[in-house]
XYZ file of C-alpha atoms in Angstrom:
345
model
C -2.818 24.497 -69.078
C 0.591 22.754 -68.682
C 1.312 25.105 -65.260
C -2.082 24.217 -64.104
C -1.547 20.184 -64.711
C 2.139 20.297 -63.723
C 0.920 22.633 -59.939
C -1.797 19.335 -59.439
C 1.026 16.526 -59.650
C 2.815 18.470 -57.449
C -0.295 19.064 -54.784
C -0.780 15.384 -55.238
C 2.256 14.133 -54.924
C 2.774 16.626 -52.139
C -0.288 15.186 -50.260
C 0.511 11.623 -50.795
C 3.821 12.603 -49.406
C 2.516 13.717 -46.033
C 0.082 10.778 -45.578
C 3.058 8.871 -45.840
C 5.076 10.310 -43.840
C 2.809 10.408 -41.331
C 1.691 6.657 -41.148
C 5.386 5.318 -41.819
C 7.622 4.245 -39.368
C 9.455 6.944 -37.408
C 12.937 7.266 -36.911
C 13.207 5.975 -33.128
C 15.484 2.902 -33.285
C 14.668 2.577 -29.166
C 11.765 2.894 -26.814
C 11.467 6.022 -25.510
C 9.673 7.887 -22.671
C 8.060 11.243 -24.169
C 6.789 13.883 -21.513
C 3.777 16.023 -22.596
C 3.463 19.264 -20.478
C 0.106 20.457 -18.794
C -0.993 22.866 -20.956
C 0.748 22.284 -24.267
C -0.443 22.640 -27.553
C 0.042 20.554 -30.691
C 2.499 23.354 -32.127
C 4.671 22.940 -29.164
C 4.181 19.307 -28.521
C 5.256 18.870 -32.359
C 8.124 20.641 -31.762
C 9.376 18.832 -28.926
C 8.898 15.765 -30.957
C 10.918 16.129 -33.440
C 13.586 17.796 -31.353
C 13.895 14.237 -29.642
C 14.033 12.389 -32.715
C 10.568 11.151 -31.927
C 8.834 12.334 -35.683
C 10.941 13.356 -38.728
C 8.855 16.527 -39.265
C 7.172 18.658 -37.055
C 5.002 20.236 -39.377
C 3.876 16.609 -40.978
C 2.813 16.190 -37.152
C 0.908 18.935 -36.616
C -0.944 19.305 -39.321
C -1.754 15.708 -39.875
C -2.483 15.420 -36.397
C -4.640 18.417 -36.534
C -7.391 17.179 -39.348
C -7.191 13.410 -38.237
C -8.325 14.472 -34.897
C -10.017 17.570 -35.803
C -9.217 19.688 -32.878
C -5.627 20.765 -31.512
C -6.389 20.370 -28.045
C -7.512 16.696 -27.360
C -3.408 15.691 -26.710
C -3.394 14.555 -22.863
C -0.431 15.502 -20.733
C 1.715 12.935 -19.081
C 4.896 10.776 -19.695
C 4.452 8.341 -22.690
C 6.427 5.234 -23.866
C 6.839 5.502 -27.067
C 8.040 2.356 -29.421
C 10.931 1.948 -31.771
C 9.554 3.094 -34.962
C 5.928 4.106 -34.133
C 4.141 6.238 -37.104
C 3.570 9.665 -35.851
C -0.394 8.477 -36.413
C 0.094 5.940 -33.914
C 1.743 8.339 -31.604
C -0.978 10.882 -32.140
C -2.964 8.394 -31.416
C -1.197 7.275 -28.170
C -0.887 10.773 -26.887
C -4.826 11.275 -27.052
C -5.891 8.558 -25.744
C -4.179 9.400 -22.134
C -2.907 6.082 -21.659
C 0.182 7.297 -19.770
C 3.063 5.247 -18.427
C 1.893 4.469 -14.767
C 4.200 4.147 -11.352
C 3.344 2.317 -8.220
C 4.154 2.923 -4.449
C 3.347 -0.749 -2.667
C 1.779 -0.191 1.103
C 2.052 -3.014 2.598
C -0.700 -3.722 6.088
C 0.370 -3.417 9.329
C 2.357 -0.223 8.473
C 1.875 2.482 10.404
C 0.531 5.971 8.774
C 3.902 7.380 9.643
C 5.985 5.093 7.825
C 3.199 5.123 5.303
C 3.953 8.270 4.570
C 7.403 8.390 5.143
C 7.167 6.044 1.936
C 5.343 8.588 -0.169
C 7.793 10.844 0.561
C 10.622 8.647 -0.897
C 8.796 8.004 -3.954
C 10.704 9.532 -6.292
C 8.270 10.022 -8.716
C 5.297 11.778 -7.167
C 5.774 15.798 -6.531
C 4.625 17.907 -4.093
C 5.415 17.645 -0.248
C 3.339 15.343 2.375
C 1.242 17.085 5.176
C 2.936 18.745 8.032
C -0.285 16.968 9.833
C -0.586 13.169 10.059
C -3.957 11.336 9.305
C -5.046 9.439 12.478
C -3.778 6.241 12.739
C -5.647 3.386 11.140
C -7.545 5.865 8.310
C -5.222 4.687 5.259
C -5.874 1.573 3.401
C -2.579 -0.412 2.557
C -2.511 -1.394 -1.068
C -1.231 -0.807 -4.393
C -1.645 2.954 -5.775
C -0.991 3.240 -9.256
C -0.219 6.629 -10.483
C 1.197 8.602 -13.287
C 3.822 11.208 -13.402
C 2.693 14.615 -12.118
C 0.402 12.859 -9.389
C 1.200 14.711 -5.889
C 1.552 13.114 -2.803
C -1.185 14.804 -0.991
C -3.452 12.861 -3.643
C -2.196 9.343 -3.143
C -2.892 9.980 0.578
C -6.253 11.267 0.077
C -6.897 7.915 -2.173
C -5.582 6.221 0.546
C -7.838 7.298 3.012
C -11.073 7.234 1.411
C -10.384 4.038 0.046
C -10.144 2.617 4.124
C -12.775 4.730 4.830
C -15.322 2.825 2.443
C -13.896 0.268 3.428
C -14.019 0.094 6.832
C -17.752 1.004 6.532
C -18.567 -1.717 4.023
C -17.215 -4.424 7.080
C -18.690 -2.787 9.839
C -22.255 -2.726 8.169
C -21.531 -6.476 8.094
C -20.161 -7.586 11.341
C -21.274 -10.296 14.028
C -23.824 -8.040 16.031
C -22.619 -9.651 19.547
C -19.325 -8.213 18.946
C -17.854 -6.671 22.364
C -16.597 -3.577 20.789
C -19.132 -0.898 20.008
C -17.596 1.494 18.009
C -15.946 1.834 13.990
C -12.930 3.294 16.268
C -12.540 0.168 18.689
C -12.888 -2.366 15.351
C -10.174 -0.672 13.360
C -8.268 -0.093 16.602
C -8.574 -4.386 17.154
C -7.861 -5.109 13.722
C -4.793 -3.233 13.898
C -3.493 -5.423 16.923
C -4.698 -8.537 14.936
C -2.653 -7.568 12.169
C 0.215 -6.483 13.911
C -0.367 -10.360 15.867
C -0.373 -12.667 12.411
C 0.214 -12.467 8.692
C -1.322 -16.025 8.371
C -4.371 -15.821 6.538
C -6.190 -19.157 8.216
C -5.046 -17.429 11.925
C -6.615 -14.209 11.678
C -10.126 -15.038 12.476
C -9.098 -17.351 15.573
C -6.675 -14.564 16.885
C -9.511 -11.608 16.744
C -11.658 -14.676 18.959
C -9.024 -14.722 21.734
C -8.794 -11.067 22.193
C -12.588 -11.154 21.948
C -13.053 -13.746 24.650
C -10.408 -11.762 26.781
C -12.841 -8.580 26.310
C -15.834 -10.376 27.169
C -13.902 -11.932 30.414
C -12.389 -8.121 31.508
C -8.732 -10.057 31.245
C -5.981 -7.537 29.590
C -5.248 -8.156 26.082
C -1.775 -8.258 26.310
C -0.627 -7.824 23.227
C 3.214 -7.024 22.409
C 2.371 -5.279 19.238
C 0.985 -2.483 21.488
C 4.150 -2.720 23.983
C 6.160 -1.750 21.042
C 3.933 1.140 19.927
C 3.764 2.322 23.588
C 7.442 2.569 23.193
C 7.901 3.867 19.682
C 5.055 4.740 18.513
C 4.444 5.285 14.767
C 8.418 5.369 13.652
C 7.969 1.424 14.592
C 10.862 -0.539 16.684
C 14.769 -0.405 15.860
C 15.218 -3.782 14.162
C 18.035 -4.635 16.680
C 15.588 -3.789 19.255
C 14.410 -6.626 21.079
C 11.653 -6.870 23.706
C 12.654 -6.986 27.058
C 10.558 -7.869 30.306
C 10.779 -4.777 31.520
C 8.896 -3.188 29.159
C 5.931 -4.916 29.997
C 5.629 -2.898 33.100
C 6.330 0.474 31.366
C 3.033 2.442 31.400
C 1.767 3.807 28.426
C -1.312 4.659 26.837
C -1.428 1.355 24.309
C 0.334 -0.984 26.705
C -2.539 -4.087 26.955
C -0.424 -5.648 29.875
C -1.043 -2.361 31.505
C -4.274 -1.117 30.595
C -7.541 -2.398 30.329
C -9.779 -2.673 27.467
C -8.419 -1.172 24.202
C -5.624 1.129 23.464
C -6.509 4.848 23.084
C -6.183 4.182 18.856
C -5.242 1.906 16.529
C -1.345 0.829 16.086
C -0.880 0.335 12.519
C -3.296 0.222 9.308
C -5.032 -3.353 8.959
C -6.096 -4.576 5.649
C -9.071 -5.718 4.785
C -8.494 -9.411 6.054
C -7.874 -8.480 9.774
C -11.105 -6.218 9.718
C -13.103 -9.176 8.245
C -11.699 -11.096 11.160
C -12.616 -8.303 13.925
C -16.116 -8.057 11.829
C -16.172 -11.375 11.859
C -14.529 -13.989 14.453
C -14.196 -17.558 15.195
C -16.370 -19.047 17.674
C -13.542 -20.330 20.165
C -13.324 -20.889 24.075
C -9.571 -19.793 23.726
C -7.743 -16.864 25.868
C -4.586 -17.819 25.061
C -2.038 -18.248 22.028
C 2.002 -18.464 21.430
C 3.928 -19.316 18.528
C 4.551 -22.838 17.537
C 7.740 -22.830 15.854
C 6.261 -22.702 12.303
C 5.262 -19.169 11.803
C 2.149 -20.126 13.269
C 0.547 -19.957 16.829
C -0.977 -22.735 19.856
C -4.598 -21.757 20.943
C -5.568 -22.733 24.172
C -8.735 -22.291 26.388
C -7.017 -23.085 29.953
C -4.146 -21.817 31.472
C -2.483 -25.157 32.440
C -3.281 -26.006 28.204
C -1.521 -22.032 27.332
C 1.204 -22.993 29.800
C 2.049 -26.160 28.186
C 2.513 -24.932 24.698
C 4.751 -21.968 26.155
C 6.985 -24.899 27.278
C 6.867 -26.724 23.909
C 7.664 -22.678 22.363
C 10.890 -22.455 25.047
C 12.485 -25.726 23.902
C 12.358 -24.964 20.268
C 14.020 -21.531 21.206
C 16.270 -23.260 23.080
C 17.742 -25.743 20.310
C 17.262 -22.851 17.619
C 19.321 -20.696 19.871
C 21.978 -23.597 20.550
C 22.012 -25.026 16.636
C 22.935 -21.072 16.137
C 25.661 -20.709 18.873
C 23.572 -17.797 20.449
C 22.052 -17.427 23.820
C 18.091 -16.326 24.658
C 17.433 -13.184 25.060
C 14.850 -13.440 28.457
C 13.141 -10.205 27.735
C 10.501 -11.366 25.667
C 6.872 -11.295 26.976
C 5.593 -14.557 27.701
C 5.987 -17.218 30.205
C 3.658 -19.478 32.177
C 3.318 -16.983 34.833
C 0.671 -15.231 33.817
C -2.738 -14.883 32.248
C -2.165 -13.926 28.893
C -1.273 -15.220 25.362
C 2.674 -14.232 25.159
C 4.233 -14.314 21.417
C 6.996 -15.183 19.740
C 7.412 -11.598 18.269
């Protein structure tokens, strides 16, 4: 009877014992990342536990783990954070509910799908290699793509282009109906030039009007953005690459002081603001625009109006370029010489 009493204390004390353990605080003393393989079990994922000082006993784990959650197999791989002294229950509890530690890769618009990807390729957290084949130009939304560890670059970019996809098709559906452009690929292509023109929010809409006006009219867009893409396509222009004159008689493909109507595709990857813009325009008389010294642009309707803000644009170069000691470069588009809306790129 004694042996039989003194085996129950023990049972009970041994229980007891393990409940403790396993809701007390652990032994981290510092937060922690904690990486749980595809395809691992709560044996193994025990045992890498305690082998990183994460838990005090591996068995505790398990088998606490085990008939709290009633099935072995409802841990969720990926790379945890785990907090200075967290209870093994709380970690259990952490590690099923598959609330991973997530990463971000920032694309910003206006990028093109090349440098797009050229940025998923420097992530240094997503795995696998990008395509050998490019998406077209214009198909990837730019955003913010959260992901967690193990997430492959060929999934990011697949996000990325279904999410411009829908949307793209969501502002189309929606879109002025006496729009000049007729197809999904002529209103991404123009709301990648008015992306590549502006990054003022209250512009946008007035910018898509000129280059709609100038469509309506049959004038040339003339756009630099598209010079520059002629030139170097989707690896973008060297930063100490200025525009010079000459370029704007270089034929290419997307050069809009060349060509008429709209380049061949789109230039970059506008965001959803410059396709609401395209979708939807101002109202305006105006074929022309050039910066205005504030990050801005001048609209005008006439020539002799266009010509007189390029003059007020050359004399603040002029005493920016004296008040820093250096000298104009010429080779920018622009000018009162011609019919169309130079910028100050």
């Amino acid at each position: 009877m004694t042996l039989i009493v003194l085996v129950s204390v023990v049972a009970v004390a041994a229980f007891y014992y393990v409940i403790s353990a396993y809701q007390q605080p652990g032994p981290l003393t510092t937060n922690t990342h904690f990486v749980v393989p595809d395809g691992a079990g709560l044996a193994q994922i025990s045992q890498m536990l305690e082998r990183n000082g994460i838990v005090s006993d591996a068995r505790v784990f398990r088998y606490m783990t085990a008939s709290y959650l009633q099935k072995e197999q409802t841990l969720k791989a990926g790379e945890y954070e785990i907090k200075a002294g967290m209870s093994m229950k709380d970690i259990a509890l952490l590690l099923e509910s598959g609330k991973s530690i997530l990463y971000s890769v920032s694309m910003p618009e206006g990028l093109t799908v090349q440098q797009m990807v050229k940025r998923l390729a420097d992530d240094p957290i997503l795995e696998g290699p990008v395509p050998n084949e490019l998406p077209p130009e214009g198909s990837l939304r730019p955003d913010t793509y959260k992901f967690s560890r193990g997430t492959t670059r060929g999934e990011i970019l697949a996000q990325m282009r279904a999410a411009q996809e829908k949307l793209i098709d969501q502002i189309w559906a929606k879109r002025d109906p006496d729009l000049p452009i007729k197809t999904k690929q002529e209103f991404v292509t123009l709301a990648s030039i008015v992306e590549k023109e502006t990054g003022k929010d209250d512009e946008r809409a007035h910018v898509a009007s000129v280059f709609m006006n100038r469509l309506n009219k049959g004038m040339r867009l003339q756009s630099d953005p598209t010079i520059l893409y002629g030139l170097f396509g989707g690896a973008g222009r060297p930063a100490d690459r200025p525009i010079m004159r000459s370029d704007i008689d270089k034929q290419t493909p997307f050069n809009t002081y060349q060509i008429k109507g709209l380049p061949p595709t789109p230039i970059a990857n506008p965001g959803r603001a410059a396709l609401e813009a395209v979708a939807n325009p101002w109202r305006t008389n105006d074929l022309y625009f050039v910066a205005d010294g504030t990050g801005g642009h001048a609209f005008a309707a006439t020539l002799d109006e266009h010509n007189a803000n390029v003059r007020r644009w050359r004399k603040i170069e002029a005493e920016r370029a004296n008040a820093s000691g250096d000298t104009l470069n010429g080779g920018s588009p622009g000018g009162a010489d011609a019919e169309k809306p130079p910028k100050g790129n």
